[in-house]
Coordinates of C-alpha atoms in Angstrom, one line a residue:
X1 CA 119.5 70.8 126.9
X2 CA 116.2 70.3 128.7
X3 CA 112.6 71.3 128.8
X4 CA 111.3 73.3 125.8
X5 CA 109.1 76.4 125.9
X6 CA 107.9 78.8 123.2
X7 CA 107.1 82.5 123.1
X8 CA 104.0 82.7 120.8
X9 CA 104.0 84.6 117.6
X10 CA 102.1 87.6 119.0
X11 CA 104.8 90.3 119.5
X12 CA 104.4 91.5 115.9
X13 CA 102.5 90.3 112.9
X14 CA 103.5 89.3 109.3
X15 CA 101.0 89.9 106.5
X16 CA 100.3 86.2 106.3
X17 CA 99.5 83.6 109.0
X18 CA 102.6 81.8 110.2
X19 CA 102.9 78.6 112.3
X20 CA 106.1 79.8 114.0
X21 CA 107.3 81.1 117.4
X22 CA 108.7 84.4 118.4
X23 CA 111.3 82.6 120.4
X24 CA 112.1 79.0 121.4
X25 CA 113.9 78.0 124.6
X26 CA 115.4 74.6 125.1
X27 CA 117.1 74.2 128.5
X28 CA 119.8 76.9 128.8
X29 CA 119.7 78.0 125.1
X30 CA 117.3 80.2 123.3
X31 CA 116.7 81.5 119.7
X32 CA 114.4 84.1 118.3
X33 CA 112.8 84.6 115.0
X34 CA 114.0 87.8 113.2
X35 CA 112.8 90.6 115.4
X36 CA 111.3 93.2 113.0
X37 CA 110.1 96.8 113.3
X38 CA 106.5 95.6 112.7
X39 CA 103.4 96.3 114.8
X40 CA 100.8 93.8 116.0
X41 CA 98.9 94.6 112.7
X42 CA 101.9 94.1 110.4
X43 CA 102.5 97.8 109.8
X44 CA 106.1 99.0 109.6
X45 CA 107.1 101.2 112.5
X46 CA 108.7 104.5 111.5
X47 CA 109.1 103.6 107.8
X48 CA 112.5 104.6 106.5
X49 CA 114.0 105.6 109.9
X50 CA 116.7 103.2 110.7
X51 CA 117.5 104.5 114.2
X52 CA 113.9 104.7 115.3
X53 CA 113.4 101.1 114.1
X54 CA 116.6 100.0 115.9
X55 CA 115.2 101.4 119.1
X56 CA 111.9 99.7 118.5
X57 CA 113.5 96.3 117.9
X58 CA 115.8 96.6 120.9
X59 CA 112.8 97.1 123.1
X60 CA 111.1 94.2 121.4
X61 CA 114.1 92.0 122.1
X62 CA 114.1 92.9 125.8
X63 CA 110.4 92.0 126.0
X64 CA 110.9 88.7 124.2
X65 CA 113.9 87.7 126.3
X66 CA 111.9 88.3 129.5
X67 CA 109.0 86.2 128.2
X68 CA 111.5 83.4 127.4
X69 CA 112.9 83.5 130.9
X70 CA 116.1 85.2 130.0
X71 CA 117.7 88.4 131.2
X72 CA 119.2 90.9 128.7
X73 CA 122.6 89.9 130.0
X74 CA 121.9 86.4 128.7
X75 CA 122.0 87.6 125.1
X76 CA 125.1 86.2 123.6
X77 CA 124.9 86.9 119.9
X78 CA 122.9 89.2 117.6
X79 CA 122.7 88.8 113.8
X80 CA 121.8 92.3 112.6
X81 CA 120.4 92.5 109.1
X82 CA 120.0 96.1 107.9
X83 CA 120.1 98.4 105.0
X84 CA 121.4 102.0 105.4
X85 CA 121.8 104.9 103.0
X86 CA 125.3 105.8 104.4
X87 CA 128.0 104.0 106.3
X88 CA 127.5 106.5 109.2
X89 CA 123.8 105.6 109.5
X90 CA 124.6 101.9 109.6
X91 CA 127.4 102.4 112.2
X92 CA 125.1 104.5 114.4
X93 CA 122.5 101.7 114.4
X94 CA 125.1 99.1 115.4
X95 CA 126.4 101.4 118.1
X96 CA 122.9 101.9 119.4
X97 CA 122.5 98.1 119.7
X98 CA 125.9 97.7 121.4
X99 CA 125.1 100.5 123.9
X100 CA 121.6 99.0 124.7
X101 CA 123.1 95.6 125.4
X102 CA 126.2 96.9 127.1
X103 CA 127.4 93.5 128.4
X104 CA 129.2 92.9 125.1
X105 CA 127.3 90.3 123.1
X106 CA 128.7 89.2 119.7
X107 CA 127.2 91.4 117.0
X108 CA 127.3 90.1 113.4
X109 CA 126.4 93.0 111.0
X110 CA 124.9 91.8 107.7
X111 CA 124.0 94.7 105.3
X112 CA 121.3 93.5 102.9
X113 CA 120.1 95.1 99.6
X114 CA 116.5 95.6 100.7
X115 CA 113.7 94.1 102.8
X116 CA 110.4 92.6 101.8
X117 CA 108.1 95.3 103.4
X118 CA 108.4 98.8 102.1
X119 CA 110.1 101.1 104.6
X120 CA 111.5 98.3 106.8
X121 CA 115.3 98.7 107.4
X122 CA 116.4 96.2 110.1
X123 CA 115.8 92.7 111.4
X124 CA 117.7 91.0 114.3
X125 CA 118.2 87.4 115.2
X126 CA 119.0 86.7 118.9
X127 CA 120.9 83.8 120.4
X128 CA 120.7 83.5 124.2
X129 CA 122.2 81.3 126.9
X130 CA 121.5 81.3 130.6
X131 CA 125.0 80.0 131.2
X132 CA 127.0 82.7 129.4
X133 CA 130.5 84.0 129.6
X134 CA 131.6 86.6 127.1
X135 CA 135.3 87.0 126.5
X136 CA 136.9 90.3 125.6
X137 CA 137.4 90.7 121.8
X138 CA 140.9 89.9 120.5
X139 CA 142.6 91.8 117.6
X140 CA 145.6 90.0 116.2
X141 CA 147.2 89.7 112.8
X142 CA 144.4 91.8 111.3
X143 CA 141.7 89.5 112.6
X144 CA 139.0 90.6 115.1
X145 CA 137.7 87.6 117.1
X146 CA 134.9 87.7 119.6
X147 CA 134.0 84.6 121.6
X148 CA 131.2 83.7 124.0
X149 CA 131.1 80.5 126.1
X150 CA 127.4 79.4 126.1
X151 CA 127.7 76.2 128.1
X152 CA 127.9 73.2 125.8
X153 CA 128.5 75.6 122.9
X154 CA 131.0 78.3 122.1
X155 CA 129.9 81.1 119.7
X156 CA 132.7 82.8 117.8
X157 CA 132.6 85.8 115.4
X158 CA 135.5 86.6 113.2
X159 CA 136.3 89.3 110.6
X160 CA 139.3 90.3 108.5
X161 CA 139.7 92.9 105.9
X162 CA 140.4 91.8 102.3
X163 CA 142.1 95.1 101.5
X164 CA 145.7 94.3 100.5
X165 CA 145.1 90.6 101.3
X166 CA 144.4 87.6 99.1
X167 CA 141.3 85.6 100.1
X168 CA 143.3 82.5 100.9
X169 CA 145.6 84.5 103.1
X170 CA 142.7 86.1 105.0
X171 CA 141.1 82.7 105.6
X172 CA 144.4 81.3 107.0
X173 CA 144.5 84.3 109.4
X174 CA 141.0 83.5 110.6
X175 CA 141.8 79.8 111.0
X176 CA 144.9 80.8 113.0
X177 CA 143.0 83.1 115.3
X178 CA 140.4 80.4 116.0
X179 CA 143.2 77.9 116.7
X180 CA 144.7 80.2 119.3
X181 CA 141.3 80.2 121.0
X182 CA 141.3 76.4 121.0
X183 CA 138.6 76.2 118.4
X184 CA 139.2 73.5 115.8
X185 CA 137.2 72.4 112.8
X186 CA 136.6 69.0 114.4
X187 CA 134.3 70.8 116.9
X188 CA 132.5 73.1 114.4
X189 CA 128.8 72.5 114.4
X190 CA 127.4 75.5 112.5
X191 CA 128.8 78.2 110.3
X192 CA 127.6 81.3 108.5
X193 CA 130.3 82.9 106.3
X194 CA 129.9 86.4 104.9
X195 CA 132.0 88.1 102.2
X196 CA 132.0 91.5 100.5
X197 CA 134.1 91.9 97.4
X198 CA 134.2 90.8 93.8
X199 CA 132.6 87.5 92.7
X200 CA 136.0 86.1 91.8
X201 CA 137.2 86.9 95.3
X202 CA 134.1 85.3 96.8
X203 CA 134.9 82.1 94.8
X204 CA 138.5 82.1 96.2
X205 CA 137.1 82.6 99.7
X206 CA 134.7 79.6 99.3
X207 CA 137.5 77.3 98.0
X208 CA 139.9 78.4 100.8
X209 CA 137.2 77.9 103.5
X210 CA 136.5 74.4 102.2
X211 CA 140.2 73.6 102.2
X212 CA 140.6 74.8 105.8
X213 CA 137.5 72.8 106.8
X214 CA 135.7 75.7 108.4
X215 CA 132.9 76.0 105.9
X216 CA 130.2 73.3 105.8
X217 CA 128.6 74.4 102.6
X218 CA 130.4 77.1 100.5
X219 CA 127.3 77.5 98.3
X220 CA 125.6 79.1 101.4
X221 CA 128.2 81.9 101.6
X222 CA 126.4 85.2 101.9
X223 CA 127.5 88.3 99.9
X224 CA 127.0 91.6 101.7
X225 CA 125.2 94.4 99.9
X226 CA 127.2 97.2 98.4
X227 CA 128.9 99.5 99.4
X228 CA 130.4 97.2 102.1
X229 CA 134.2 97.3 102.3
X230 CA 136.0 94.1 101.2
X231 CA 135.8 91.7 104.2
X232 CA 135.4 88.1 105.3
X233 CA 133.3 87.6 108.4
X234 CA 131.9 84.5 110.1
X235 CA 129.5 83.5 112.8
X236 CA 130.5 80.1 114.1
X237 CA 129.1 77.6 116.6
X238 CA 131.5 75.1 118.2
X239 CA 130.6 72.3 120.6
X240 CA 132.7 71.1 123.5
X241 CA 131.5 67.6 122.8
X242 CA 132.5 65.8 119.6
X243 CA 130.7 66.8 116.4
X244 CA 129.9 64.2 113.7
X245 CA 128.7 64.6 110.2
X246 CA 125.7 62.3 110.0
X247 CA 124.4 63.1 106.5
X248 CA 126.3 64.7 103.6
X249 CA 124.2 64.6 100.4
X250 CA 125.7 66.0 97.2
X251 CA 123.0 64.7 94.8
X252 CA 123.4 64.7 91.0
X253 CA 120.2 66.7 90.8
X254 CA 121.9 69.6 92.5
X255 CA 120.7 69.3 96.1
X256 CA 123.5 69.9 98.6
X257 CA 122.6 69.1 102.2
X258 CA 124.7 68.4 105.3
X259 CA 123.6 67.5 108.8
X260 CA 125.8 67.5 111.9
X261 CA 125.3 66.2 115.4
X262 CA 126.8 66.9 118.8
X263 CA 124.9 65.1 121.5
X264 CA 121.2 66.0 121.1
X265 CA 121.9 69.1 119.0
X266 CA 121.7 68.9 115.2
X267 CA 122.5 71.5 112.7
X268 CA 122.1 71.4 108.9
X269 CA 122.8 73.5 105.8
X270 CA 121.0 73.0 102.5
X271 CA 121.2 74.5 99.0
X272 CA 120.0 73.6 95.6
X273 CA 121.2 74.3 92.1
X274 CA 118.8 72.0 90.2
X275 CA 118.4 73.4 86.7
X276 CA 115.1 75.0 85.9
X277 CA 113.9 75.4 89.5
X278 CA 112.8 78.8 90.7
X279 CA 113.0 80.1 94.3
X280 CA 109.9 78.1 95.4
X281 CA 111.1 75.0 93.7
X282 CA 114.6 75.1 95.3
X283 CA 113.0 75.8 98.7
X284 CA 110.8 72.7 98.3
X285 CA 113.8 70.5 97.3
X286 CA 115.8 71.6 100.3
X287 CA 113.0 71.2 102.8
X288 CA 112.2 67.7 101.5
X289 CA 115.9 66.8 101.9
X290 CA 115.9 68.1 105.4
X291 CA 112.7 66.1 106.2
X292 CA 114.4 62.9 105.1
X293 CA 117.7 63.7 106.7
X294 CA 116.1 64.5 110.1
X295 CA 114.1 61.3 110.0
X296 CA 117.3 59.3 109.3
X297 CA 118.8 61.0 112.3
X298 CA 115.9 59.9 114.5
X299 CA 114.4 63.5 114.6
X300 CA 111.8 65.5 112.7
X301 CA 110.7 69.1 112.1
X302 CA 109.0 69.0 115.4
X303 CA 112.5 69.0 116.9
X304 CA 113.6 72.1 115.0
X305 CA 114.1 75.2 117.2
X306 CA 115.6 77.7 114.7
X307 CA 115.5 77.9 110.9
X308 CA 117.1 80.6 108.8
X309 CA 116.6 81.2 105.1
X310 CA 118.7 83.6 103.0
X311 CA 117.3 84.0 99.5
X312 CA 118.1 86.2 96.5
X313 CA 115.4 88.2 94.9
X314 CA 113.6 91.5 94.7
X315 CA 112.1 93.8 97.3
X316 CA 108.8 91.9 97.2
X317 CA 106.8 90.6 100.0
X318 CA 105.4 88.0 97.6
X319 CA 108.8 86.4 97.1
X320 CA 109.2 86.1 100.9
X321 CA 105.7 84.8 101.4
X322 CA 105.9 82.3 98.6
X323 CA 109.1 80.5 99.9
X324 CA 108.0 81.0 103.5
X325 CA 104.7 79.1 102.8
X326 CA 106.7 76.2 101.5
X327 CA 109.0 76.2 104.6
X328 CA 106.1 76.6 107.0
X329 CA 104.3 73.6 105.4
X330 CA 106.8 71.3 107.1
X331 CA 105.8 72.1 110.7
X332 CA 102.9 73.0 112.9
X333 CA 102.4 75.7 115.5
X334 CA 104.0 76.6 117.8
X335 CA 106.8 75.8 115.4
X336 CA 110.5 77.0 115.5
X337 CA 111.9 80.5 115.6
X338 CA 112.1 81.3 111.9
X339 CA 113.9 84.0 109.9
X340 CA 113.8 84.6 106.1
X341 CA 115.2 87.5 104.3
X342 CA 116.8 88.6 101.0
X343 CA 120.6 88.9 100.6
X344 CA 122.7 90.3 97.8
X345 CA 123.9 86.9 96.5
X346 CA 125.0 83.4 97.7
X347 CA 128.2 81.5 97.2
X348 CA 126.9 79.7 94.1
X349 CA 125.2 82.1 91.6
X350 CA 122.7 79.3 90.7
X351 CA 121.4 79.2 94.3
X352 CA 118.3 81.2 95.0
X353 CA 118.1 80.2 98.6
X354 CA 120.2 78.7 101.4
X355 CA 118.5 77.2 104.5
X356 CA 120.1 76.2 107.8
X357 CA 118.4 74.9 110.9
X358 CA 119.1 73.9 114.5
X359 CA 117.2 71.0 116.0
X360 CA 117.3 69.4 119.5
X361 CA 116.4 65.7 119.4
X362 CA 114.2 64.1 122.1

């Protein structure tokens, strides 16, 4: 970790003013906001054309990486949110990204039900490291595991089919695969778990993940949009230095928030199931919880480098803008790299939004 720099929010435009950055770099690590097929005026590029938008976003990523002082080969992980009419169309978009960044970064596909701007079909989060070593993917016992060494951190992506497997069995297979790579829950800083299947299956997945200590907050489990095949997938961040839970709030009013620390790096996950609160209300409760938790940890929202919000709702830009304005009220420009987008469902059906963040304390 070291000196911080920002790429201003001038590569594309949202349809509201936002106090965020296109990318943030702190020392050897970098994070982008969701790279979108939007122009400098907020218009959707090639509406309804997934492959054309994918090409557009790939070029945008290369530009942003250059401005952040990274090479394309420093891209270690891409979270690819997309919606496609057919499996073939989605596979072609992912193949295009893999070919464009041919050094083999970890690619996490997340099919979503819709986007907030009509005609938009893809959004990509980028995680970069100047000190990066990507290992060859491993397939064993039905688990596909891809690992990248990013200096002080190790990024791992895992997936396993739920066809002819019980959820608890699938989770054990993932845990075993991680263990063979020397990745233990005691060193787990951040986790995003993804599932496609029945709601009952998702509940079993959440319980099994919690039992195996690889899920910080099962309520934040993301359901893939149909028609995704039954699968469990994960994007995990491990640290080579010890990881400690410094705040774990399970409040009676329904706010669940966990903060972890490894050295100067903090990560948190927050959800809310407070009765009677809508999307904006839950967003406000979570952000207030983070504000207090960061302060208790000797940090603040000025230290946040990346924030991601997965929310449930309709294909409405107003829903995005409403919860986004709450989130953005907690920091000032240049602000963190920030991503917010709708998903099919979360691990707890009462959750309207799950927020996670990375921060680097002074």
